[in-house]
Amino acid sequence: MTKKLLFCLLTCAVAFWANTGRAQSFEQTAQLLKAGFEASPTATVTQATMTQHDAEAVKEFETQIAVAKGLKSAERSSTGKEVNATGEKAMTLLKQKFEPGSWQVTNVKGARRVAKAPSAMPDVLNAAEYDTQYSDGATVVSGVVTIKKVDDSHAVLYNLWGVPDTLQCSYDLAAGTVAITPGKIYDHSTYGPIWACSMDLANRVYSTTTPITGTIAADGTITLGAWGVLVVTGESKGGAFGIYSQSVFKPTNATISEVIYDGKKVTNTDSVRTYPVYINQTYDNEVEIVNFTGNGAVVKMRLKADKSTSISPQLIFTNAMYGPFNCYPADWAKSKTAQKGNINGAGTDTQITFGNYGVFCVGSQSLRSLGVLSATLDFNSGVVTYPTATAQDWTGEGTKASPYVITTASQLNAFAEDVSAGNDYKDKYVKLGADIDMSTSTLAFTPVGTSEETPFRGSFDGAGYADSVSSISNLKMLDANISTGGEYTGTVAGWCSGVMVNINVEGSVIKATSNGAGGVAGYFNGPKLENCVFTGAITGAGENGGIAGSIAGQTVASHLQAHGSITVTSLANTLWKSVGGIVGTALPGKNCRSLVTDCYSDMQLTSKVPSPYVGGVVGSILEATVQRRRCGR
């Protein structure tokens, strides 16, 4: 029986890159969903008065936070001018209903379980904020909070929920407890004051007076109880933007020092900024860096046995006018625009150096918000460990008559690493020889070809087996779960210029914050896309299709089926706002056009963006042909 997969994706001919985790969005118009949280009848919606000492601390840290973000405002330019990344935070009210109520805190839940609190509160504590959502139990990262000590029992909290807020808190190291006073964290142009409030989830009430309570451990880790982000006045009073059953503040364990590119000279090394980050090793060959670029973004860094590293293009923030901005490699000596490939680095047991790179607009890569000449990630020994080398012990000679045969997860990882290192397997044949369950591997699966610069150019035959890598033919993939901020996302291939036939994808869930997500392929411009079936759910940002986000050139897409749903929640680029049951956008090639024939889709298509292009088979067609649409499966 085919085993269930944990994660799967591949790049064919040109690579696909992914990003997980939550990134902050700015300047987007919030969509109001009527909610029903009611305030405690005894609560007063008044921000607590600050002491002069606190006011000075606030002023000082607001300046530091602005510097830490490192995102300058500038005008539009096609030559690499910088774009402002600040503005109104995107917010969507949730649907949960809570009733009025209030309560008294008599004991901090979990305090007795704290073996030992710190002997002293540091003057400044930076920590990664991990929030557990009440609705589904999922954990999201909201950036890095800063806690500044005021005296032996009071402190000021900044940047809760990823916004430059200020809240007062108290702590008792002897008891190992903390308490945060509810207060305003944001002023919204539509909803007014947005507050962080304590929550009593058992009785479904919130309070603007009862503190948000928690515990503090010996290493400085703070664990909070239930709290939420709510509208507290006006017509939408009681609406919630986020409800969390628990939050954990994990003290930062590393710093990044960046030499900033001034847009003029690559020899200028005078502008250097340093900011705290949190490194979380999620797999033997992957770490998660919280607060990358200093604005709360979360990126994945791949690690190799030789201690080299790479960061693929990943979402850093979203701008309402220009759409998503990703991190990309750069070569400032040659160009002021984003380059292809990954941000590569070299490491030791206590340091990783990498660069050049920048944060560029996905839709127009001449627009940037940040340029970096070089960066150094410093950490203590033991924070990062590197994987051991994987053996290339598969059988076969790589010929059509005797292909390389991959039968284990270790071999599949070794194959993927070899392609990512630059071996494109051109004119080589690779075959899958068994079902492979990647869920037991201690290695994060590396896409076969991690960038446009390191594609797979051979022939891969899945032989009808299920695995967690793409195939040109005869591949079955189960239960893929992909979350990405990169352009062009597919369960099998992000970008393919080859042939893809006889592919069956079942139970796939794709969540893309950039354009070009498709059930099988993100962007396909090869000659044949045939006999492919997708069943699953896609959430995207335009140019989305049940089989392919886009097809182009002389592609013949035939005998394709798609079942499930596609929901377009935002637009990465206003030019690409199509959604189709089979193909999002069909593009022409040079003196040729693509063809879509004999396809069936019963996908439920939903677009929440203005004036979308929606089609049962193809969302938008530019010099392509659609014919012989069959009405049965």
XYZ file of C-alpha atoms in Angstrom:
633
model
C 0.000 0.000 0.000
C 1.249 3.438 -0.813
C 2.443 5.222 2.289
C 1.311 8.641 3.301
C 3.694 11.480 2.594
C 4.568 14.378 4.819
C 5.739 16.843 2.202
C 6.512 16.867 -1.469
C 7.654 19.132 -4.241
C 10.093 19.246 -7.145
C 11.485 21.567 -9.690
C 11.734 20.390 -13.286
C 13.918 22.389 -15.714
C 13.775 25.484 -13.506
C 13.351 25.456 -9.743
C 10.610 26.204 -7.247
C 11.194 27.810 -3.921
C 9.041 27.788 -0.816
C 8.600 29.607 2.408
C 6.673 28.569 5.504
C 5.539 30.502 8.434
C 3.708 33.838 8.805
C 5.114 37.091 7.369
C 3.807 40.517 8.162
C 1.777 42.359 5.484
C 1.445 46.110 5.233
C -0.757 48.726 3.530
C -3.502 46.278 2.579
C -7.181 46.988 3.047
C -8.651 44.748 5.709
C -11.733 42.708 4.921
C -14.354 42.953 7.631
C -16.090 39.756 8.654
C -18.746 40.486 11.232
C -17.661 39.007 14.543
C -19.191 39.145 17.955
C -16.841 39.617 20.874
C -18.391 41.712 23.603
C -16.508 43.711 26.185
C -16.808 43.036 29.885
C -19.466 45.438 31.239
C -17.077 46.496 33.991
C -14.118 47.080 31.684
C -12.891 50.540 30.827
C -11.312 51.205 27.465
C -8.616 53.549 28.643
C -4.894 53.213 28.057
C -3.061 53.081 31.368
C -1.056 56.186 32.203
C 2.699 55.882 31.727
C 5.292 57.190 34.058
C 7.869 59.642 32.735
C 10.435 56.849 32.933
C 8.270 54.618 30.733
C 7.590 57.428 28.256
C 11.316 57.961 27.758
C 11.796 54.218 27.301
C 9.063 54.157 24.688
C 10.618 57.016 22.741
C 14.038 55.378 22.855
C 12.813 51.990 21.676
C 10.535 53.341 18.963
C 13.688 54.801 17.440
C 15.495 51.473 17.779
C 12.593 49.570 16.237
C 12.543 51.943 13.245
C 16.255 51.397 12.750
C 15.901 47.644 13.133
C 13.328 47.455 10.369
C 15.869 49.005 8.019
C 13.274 49.769 5.366
C 13.618 53.218 3.844
C 10.902 55.066 1.964
C 11.687 56.208 -1.549
C 10.088 56.924 -4.893
C 9.405 54.474 -7.712
C 12.284 53.788 -10.045
C 13.266 51.301 -12.713
C 16.896 51.534 -11.696
C 16.666 49.993 -8.259
C 15.344 52.724 -5.976
C 13.972 51.648 -2.634
C 10.290 51.188 -1.806
C 8.675 51.830 1.545
C 7.606 48.668 3.362
C 5.627 50.348 6.097
C 1.964 51.282 6.301
C -1.272 49.747 7.517
C -1.128 46.175 8.684
C -3.444 43.728 6.909
C -6.168 42.562 9.283
C -9.182 40.315 8.831
C -11.771 39.896 11.557
C -12.444 36.330 12.627
C -15.884 34.762 13.019
C -15.757 33.511 16.624
C -18.445 34.711 19.020
C -17.585 35.545 22.631
C -19.935 36.760 25.348
C -19.400 39.620 27.835
C -17.730 38.767 31.117
C -14.936 39.494 33.574
C -12.840 37.540 36.064
C -10.196 37.867 38.715
C -6.704 36.384 38.482
C -6.113 34.373 41.666
C -3.370 32.066 40.413
C -1.239 32.104 37.309
C -1.868 28.868 35.491
C 1.311 26.896 34.994
C 3.397 28.856 37.541
C 3.927 25.808 39.760
C 5.458 23.949 36.847
C 8.289 26.460 36.496
C 11.269 24.839 38.183
C 13.348 27.978 38.343
C 13.005 31.519 37.049
C 15.974 33.676 36.046
C 17.987 35.083 38.939
C 17.619 38.548 37.403
C 15.692 40.109 34.552
C 18.050 41.344 31.817
C 17.870 45.016 30.924
C 16.679 44.060 27.438
C 15.166 40.723 26.429
C 14.511 40.002 22.735
C 12.413 36.940 21.992
C 10.725 35.230 19.042
C 6.941 35.210 19.424
C 5.249 31.865 18.684
C 1.432 32.085 18.868
C -0.877 29.059 19.016
C -4.146 29.819 17.211
C -7.280 28.995 19.156
C -9.225 28.099 16.014
C -7.067 25.245 14.723
C -4.141 24.794 17.107
C -1.623 25.854 14.470
C 1.466 27.744 15.622
C 2.411 30.936 13.797
C 5.447 33.170 14.231
C 4.711 36.865 14.702
C 8.255 38.211 14.773
C 10.479 39.306 17.640
C 9.235 41.105 20.749
C 11.404 43.294 22.941
C 11.013 43.526 26.732
C 12.857 46.362 28.445
C 13.321 46.275 32.189
C 12.044 49.335 34.069
C 12.743 48.164 37.639
C 12.848 44.932 39.630
C 9.183 44.191 39.005
C 8.128 46.173 35.917
C 9.003 46.212 32.230
C 7.798 47.587 28.898
C 6.844 45.232 26.049
C 7.291 46.228 22.409
C 6.262 44.716 19.064
C 3.656 42.226 20.273
C 1.907 40.567 17.302
C 4.473 42.097 14.951
C 3.317 45.698 15.259
C 5.327 48.533 16.885
C 3.183 48.603 19.993
C 3.939 49.379 23.634
C 2.440 47.538 26.602
C 3.253 47.575 30.294
C 3.990 44.390 32.157
C 5.060 43.192 35.574
C 7.029 40.167 36.712
C 7.784 38.238 39.891
C 10.964 36.206 39.541
C 10.472 34.529 42.898
C 7.139 33.120 41.725
C 8.222 32.740 38.104
C 5.243 34.722 36.812
C 4.581 37.569 34.378
C 1.522 39.728 33.721
C 0.868 42.008 30.754
C -1.595 44.866 31.130
C -4.107 44.883 28.245
C -3.781 47.924 26.051
C -3.828 49.462 22.612
C -1.331 48.021 20.169
C -2.546 49.602 16.942
C -4.700 52.406 15.537
C -6.595 51.197 12.483
C -7.967 53.685 9.969
C -11.268 51.770 9.725
C -11.736 49.990 13.048
C -10.088 52.435 15.429
C -8.109 51.291 18.488
C -6.987 47.654 18.346
C -6.201 46.137 21.735
C -4.372 43.120 23.081
C -6.794 41.654 25.636
C -6.808 38.701 28.004
C -9.202 35.866 27.142
C -11.195 33.358 29.157
C -11.728 30.773 26.437
C -13.684 28.360 28.641
C -16.363 31.002 29.221
C -15.783 32.705 25.852
C -15.133 36.212 27.215
C -12.406 38.815 26.924
C -11.292 41.653 29.188
C -9.527 44.986 28.808
C -8.668 45.078 32.509
C -7.682 41.544 33.554
C -3.977 41.029 32.759
C -2.597 38.506 30.289
C -0.739 36.140 32.606
C 2.042 33.646 32.135
C 5.258 32.136 33.417
C 8.953 32.769 32.929
C 11.531 29.957 32.899
C 15.181 29.964 33.896
C 16.361 30.517 30.321
C 14.052 33.528 29.940
C 11.350 31.719 27.943
C 7.956 33.287 28.639
C 4.753 31.297 28.217
C 1.494 33.255 28.130
C -2.056 32.058 28.598
C -4.979 32.921 26.342
C -5.161 36.373 24.772
C -6.537 38.054 21.672
C -6.337 41.052 19.368
C -9.703 42.842 19.285
C -11.603 45.961 18.276
C -12.781 47.621 21.487
C -14.834 50.623 20.294
C -17.195 51.643 17.529
C -19.462 49.696 15.238
C -17.118 46.694 15.034
C -16.566 46.482 18.795
C -15.894 42.899 19.793
C -14.416 41.890 16.448
C -11.284 39.754 16.808
C -8.282 39.668 14.504
C -6.540 36.874 16.344
C -7.325 34.587 19.305
C -4.501 32.559 20.816
C -4.711 29.785 23.379
C -1.031 30.206 24.205
C 2.025 32.196 23.198
C 5.677 31.399 23.822
C 8.422 34.028 23.749
C 11.729 32.270 23.007
C 14.807 34.409 23.741
C 16.834 35.201 20.636
C 20.004 33.142 20.334
C 21.857 34.837 17.474
C 22.504 38.133 15.732
C 22.784 39.167 12.109
C 25.148 41.971 11.109
C 24.522 43.396 7.636
C 26.690 45.714 5.552
C 24.064 47.852 3.822
C 24.336 48.687 0.123
C 23.815 52.420 -0.354
C 22.771 52.123 -3.996
C 26.017 53.668 -5.235
C 29.269 52.006 -4.199
C 29.912 48.339 -3.484
C 33.063 49.351 -1.631
C 31.163 51.302 1.011
C 31.263 49.228 4.190
C 30.542 51.994 6.679
C 26.816 51.346 7.028
C 26.411 48.303 9.256
C 23.400 47.291 11.298
C 23.049 44.439 13.783
C 19.781 42.970 15.022
C 18.677 39.930 17.064
C 17.279 36.762 15.502
C 16.088 33.414 16.751
C 17.429 30.223 15.156
C 15.231 27.148 15.374
C 16.727 23.961 13.928
C 13.689 22.221 12.418
C 15.562 19.408 10.621
C 19.106 18.094 10.445
C 19.608 20.091 7.248
C 17.397 23.125 7.863
C 17.080 26.008 10.297
C 14.337 28.592 10.670
C 15.532 32.177 11.150
C 13.014 34.468 12.845
C 13.381 38.222 12.238
C 15.379 37.933 9.012
C 16.070 41.428 7.610
C 14.999 42.790 10.996
C 11.272 43.122 10.265
C 9.926 39.895 11.750
C 10.110 37.771 8.592
C 10.750 34.036 8.901
C 12.978 32.277 6.358
C 14.356 28.777 5.969
C 18.098 28.236 5.513
C 19.344 24.943 4.087
C 22.454 23.356 5.574
C 24.847 20.943 3.859
C 27.396 18.494 5.179
C 30.276 20.679 3.959
C 28.814 23.542 6.065
C 27.733 25.525 3.046
C 24.273 27.122 3.253
C 21.595 28.546 0.992
C 18.460 30.656 1.331
C 15.999 30.397 -1.544
C 13.846 33.432 -2.460
C 11.172 33.753 0.234
C 8.503 36.258 1.256
C 9.679 39.126 3.472
C 6.655 41.473 3.377
C 3.771 42.593 1.158
C 3.185 46.149 -0.069
C -0.343 47.169 -1.129
C 0.801 48.983 -4.273
C 3.593 46.672 -5.460
C 2.605 43.322 -3.943
C 4.964 40.803 -2.307
C 8.659 41.464 -1.761
C 11.023 38.490 -1.535
C 14.669 38.119 -0.616
C 16.814 37.403 -3.686
C 20.529 37.097 -4.371
C 22.191 40.185 -5.826
C 25.361 41.200 -7.603
C 25.613 44.903 -6.868
C 28.785 45.309 -8.908
C 26.896 44.310 -12.069
C 23.242 45.184 -11.469
C 20.843 46.853 -9.078
C 18.142 44.265 -9.746
C 17.482 40.799 -8.318
C 19.512 37.866 -9.637
C 18.551 34.249 -10.226
C 19.480 31.516 -7.807
C 19.836 31.345 -4.035
C 21.554 33.415 -1.366
C 24.567 31.210 -0.685
C 26.823 31.160 2.336
C 29.558 29.329 4.212
C 29.468 28.329 7.863
C 31.417 27.271 10.912
C 30.204 25.981 14.260
C 29.574 29.561 15.453
C 29.105 31.703 12.351
C 27.570 31.753 8.863
C 28.475 34.413 6.300
C 26.337 35.079 3.232
C 25.433 37.730 0.631
C 25.095 39.772 -1.614
C 21.307 39.949 -1.425
C 18.355 42.271 -1.381
C 14.612 42.471 -0.791
C 12.955 43.033 -4.176
C 9.431 43.344 -5.528
C 8.325 40.027 -7.026
C 6.401 41.719 -9.837
C 9.105 44.247 -10.721
C 12.506 43.159 -9.537
C 14.069 46.547 -10.196
C 12.209 47.803 -7.107
C 13.827 47.016 -3.791
C 13.367 47.836 -0.137
C 16.773 46.704 1.100
C 20.221 46.007 -0.306
C 22.921 44.086 1.584
C 26.553 43.710 0.535
C 27.310 40.979 3.053
C 25.892 39.509 6.247
C 27.197 37.546 9.213
C 25.031 35.294 11.378
C 26.690 34.785 14.780
C 25.602 32.182 17.342
C 26.992 30.009 20.119
C 28.335 26.553 19.455
C 25.522 23.990 19.468
C 22.797 26.318 18.200
C 23.365 25.082 14.632
C 24.479 21.572 13.704
C 25.204 20.414 10.177
C 23.960 17.176 8.595
C 26.107 14.190 7.720
C 26.681 13.454 4.049
C 24.138 11.208 2.330
C 25.438 8.344 0.207
C 24.618 8.103 -3.497
C 24.229 4.342 -3.266
C 21.490 3.809 -5.832
C 21.803 1.147 -8.528
C 21.963 1.534 -12.308
C 24.086 3.415 -14.820
C 21.804 6.314 -15.709
C 21.001 5.051 -19.191
C 17.588 4.397 -20.668
C 18.229 0.653 -20.510
C 19.734 0.836 -17.001
C 18.419 3.921 -15.202
C 19.460 4.997 -11.728
C 16.921 3.344 -9.417
C 15.978 5.150 -6.202
C 14.283 3.088 -3.501
C 14.893 4.845 -0.156
C 14.353 8.258 1.427
C 18.108 8.584 1.953
C 18.787 8.013 -1.747
C 16.089 10.492 -2.723
C 17.630 13.133 -0.469
C 21.084 12.419 -1.876
C 19.736 12.746 -5.432
C 18.055 16.060 -4.634
C 21.202 17.431 -3.000
C 23.308 16.393 -5.999
C 21.025 18.269 -8.402
C 21.001 21.320 -6.146
C 24.808 21.227 -6.114
C 24.841 21.668 -9.902
C 24.603 18.174 -11.435
C 21.659 18.590 -13.829
C 21.575 14.905 -14.967
C 21.198 15.959 -18.575
C 20.584 12.928 -20.818
C 20.444 10.723 -17.724
C 17.555 8.471 -16.720
C 16.323 8.132 -13.153
C 13.580 5.791 -11.988
C 11.670 5.338 -8.758
C 11.837 1.731 -7.577
C 9.589 1.740 -4.506
C 7.078 3.753 -2.505
C 8.979 6.238 -0.357
C 7.637 7.660 2.906
C 9.428 10.929 3.660
C 7.601 11.515 6.948
C 10.158 9.467 8.886
C 13.200 11.301 7.522
C 15.163 13.619 9.810
C 16.083 15.691 6.755
C 13.843 18.362 5.255
C 13.319 17.390 1.650
C 15.296 19.655 -0.657
C 13.556 20.318 -3.981
C 15.263 18.649 -6.920
C 16.811 21.840 -8.237
C 16.569 24.587 -5.640
C 16.764 27.491 -8.087
C 16.628 28.469 -11.738
C 20.395 28.079 -11.785
C 20.353 24.420 -10.719
C 17.582 22.670 -12.699
C 16.999 18.972 -13.274
C 17.305 18.269 -17.005
C 17.116 14.482 -17.078
C 14.253 11.996 -17.336
C 12.576 10.825 -14.142
C 10.155 7.914 -14.268
C 7.991 7.479 -11.183
C 6.964 4.005 -12.381
C 3.592 4.489 -10.714
C 5.073 4.746 -7.235
C 4.418 7.516 -4.746
C 7.275 9.685 -3.573
C 8.059 13.235 -2.546
C 9.837 14.381 -5.670
C 8.614 15.391 -9.091
C 8.605 13.209 -12.123
C 8.270 13.636 -15.803
C 6.110 10.540 -16.012
C 4.184 7.887 -14.084
C 4.207 9.593 -10.704
C 1.736 9.453 -7.864
C 1.953 11.945 -4.988
C -0.124 11.840 -1.817
C -0.998 14.435 0.830
C 1.498 17.112 -0.140
C 1.295 20.209 2.045
C 3.049 23.218 0.538
C 3.260 26.757 1.893
C 5.262 29.261 -0.136
C 5.984 32.900 -0.791
C 7.822 32.198 -4.044
C 6.525 32.641 -7.556
C 5.220 29.582 -9.414
C 4.253 26.763 -7.091
C 3.226 23.243 -8.022
C 2.966 19.989 -6.145
C 5.248 18.385 -8.723
C 7.104 21.269 -10.385
C 7.390 24.973 -9.768
C 8.619 25.584 -13.320
C 8.839 22.935 -16.031
C 10.134 23.153 -19.577
C 10.048 19.410 -20.187
C 7.352 16.761 -20.579
C 4.971 15.762 -17.797
C 2.660 12.786 -18.349
C 0.703 10.315 -16.230
C 0.805 12.187 -12.943
C -1.719 11.753 -10.148
C -1.736 14.172 -7.196
C -4.157 13.379 -4.367
C -4.923 15.286 -1.179
C -2.587 18.186 -1.910
C -2.922 21.473 -0.016
C -1.145 24.490 -1.511
C -0.998 27.905 0.153
C 0.826 30.501 -1.955
C 1.217 34.203 -1.221
C 2.675 34.916 -4.651
C 1.312 34.336 -8.135
C 1.391 31.207 -10.275
C 0.208 28.303 -8.105
C -1.071 25.200 -9.874
C -2.044 21.766 -8.652
C 0.645 19.958 -10.640
C 2.888 22.716 -12.022
C 3.247 26.409 -11.362
C 4.563 27.456 -14.783
C 4.705 25.016 -17.696
C 6.203 25.829 -21.085
C 7.206 22.375 -22.280
C 5.735 20.572 -25.304
C 3.432 18.127 -23.494
C 1.340 18.177 -20.321
C -0.820 15.069 -20.505
C -2.903 12.636 -18.429
C -2.568 14.470 -15.139
C -5.100 14.504 -12.280
C -5.173 16.826 -9.288
C -7.389 16.529 -6.216
C -6.948 19.063 -3.451
C -7.201 22.685 -2.345
C -5.253 25.711 -3.579
C -5.120 29.141 -1.962
C -3.270 31.630 -4.110
C -2.587 35.193 -5.142
C -3.596 35.108 -8.814
C -2.613 33.146 -11.928
C -3.942 29.936 -10.372
C -5.129 26.748 -12.043
C -6.194 23.276 -11.012
C -3.370 21.717 -13.042
C -1.087 24.632 -13.948
C -0.869 28.243 -12.875
C 0.247 29.174 -16.403
C 1.115 27.428 -19.642
C 3.024 29.040 -22.469
C 4.528 28.570 -25.908
C 3.717 25.430 -27.848
C 2.380 23.502 -24.863
C -0.275 20.900 -25.626
C -2.242 20.344 -22.413
C -4.540 17.366 -22.859
C -6.613 14.873 -20.880
C -6.277 16.737 -17.609
C -8.643 16.572 -14.631
C -8.909 18.752 -11.529
C -11.151 18.311 -8.484
C -11.365 20.337 -5.294
C -11.169 24.093 -4.808
C -9.166 27.198 -5.656
C -9.471 30.397 -3.627
C -7.735 33.605 -4.661
C -7.402 35.721 -1.512
C -5.078 38.457 -2.782
C -3.113 39.580 -5.827
C 0.652 39.414 -5.990
C 0.480 41.459 -9.178
C -2.594 43.170 -10.634
C -1.637 41.922 -14.108
C -2.130 38.316 -13.046
C -5.606 37.980 -11.536
C -6.850 34.890 -13.341
C -8.131 31.617 -11.929
C -9.143 28.589 -14.007
C -10.315 25.067 -13.333
C -7.448 23.614 -15.373
C -5.125 26.534 -16.251
C -4.930 30.003 -14.728
C -3.386 31.798 -17.713
C -2.576 30.502 -21.209
C 0.232 32.533 -22.772
C 1.552 32.573 -26.358
C 5.098 31.784 -27.400
C 7.150 33.106 -30.295
C 5.109 32.376 -33.415
C 3.149 29.664 -31.610
C 0.228 29.215 -29.242
C -0.671 26.738 -26.542
C -3.523 24.246 -26.816
C -5.865 22.973 -24.087
C -7.936 19.988 -25.153
C -10.055 17.184 -23.685
C -9.941 18.429 -20.095
C -12.423 18.253 -17.233
C -12.719 20.246 -14.038
C -15.277 20.483 -11.270
C -13.123 22.749 -9.124
C -14.949 25.233 -6.914
C -13.465 28.592 -7.930
C -13.584 31.579 -5.565
C -11.915 34.933 -6.108
C -11.968 37.624 -3.427
C -10.129 40.238 -5.502
C -11.590 43.025 -7.664
C -12.442 42.237 -11.304
C -10.895 38.769 -11.538
C -10.666 36.614 -14.665
C -12.438 33.342 -13.845
C -12.919 30.393 -16.205
C -14.116 26.838 -15.725
C -11.227 25.568 -17.856
C -8.886 28.556 -18.411
C -9.023 31.822 -16.476
C -7.478 34.042 -19.150
C -6.365 33.219 -22.699
C -3.783 35.077 -24.755
C -3.582 33.553 -28.238
C -4.278 30.003 -27.075
C -6.846 27.441 -28.180
C -9.328 25.554 -25.984
C -11.278 22.785 -27.660
C -13.401 19.647 -27.207
C -14.254 20.195 -23.557
C -15.773 16.929 -22.382
C -18.579 16.982 -19.841
C -17.738 13.705 -18.144
C -14.838 12.312 -16.190
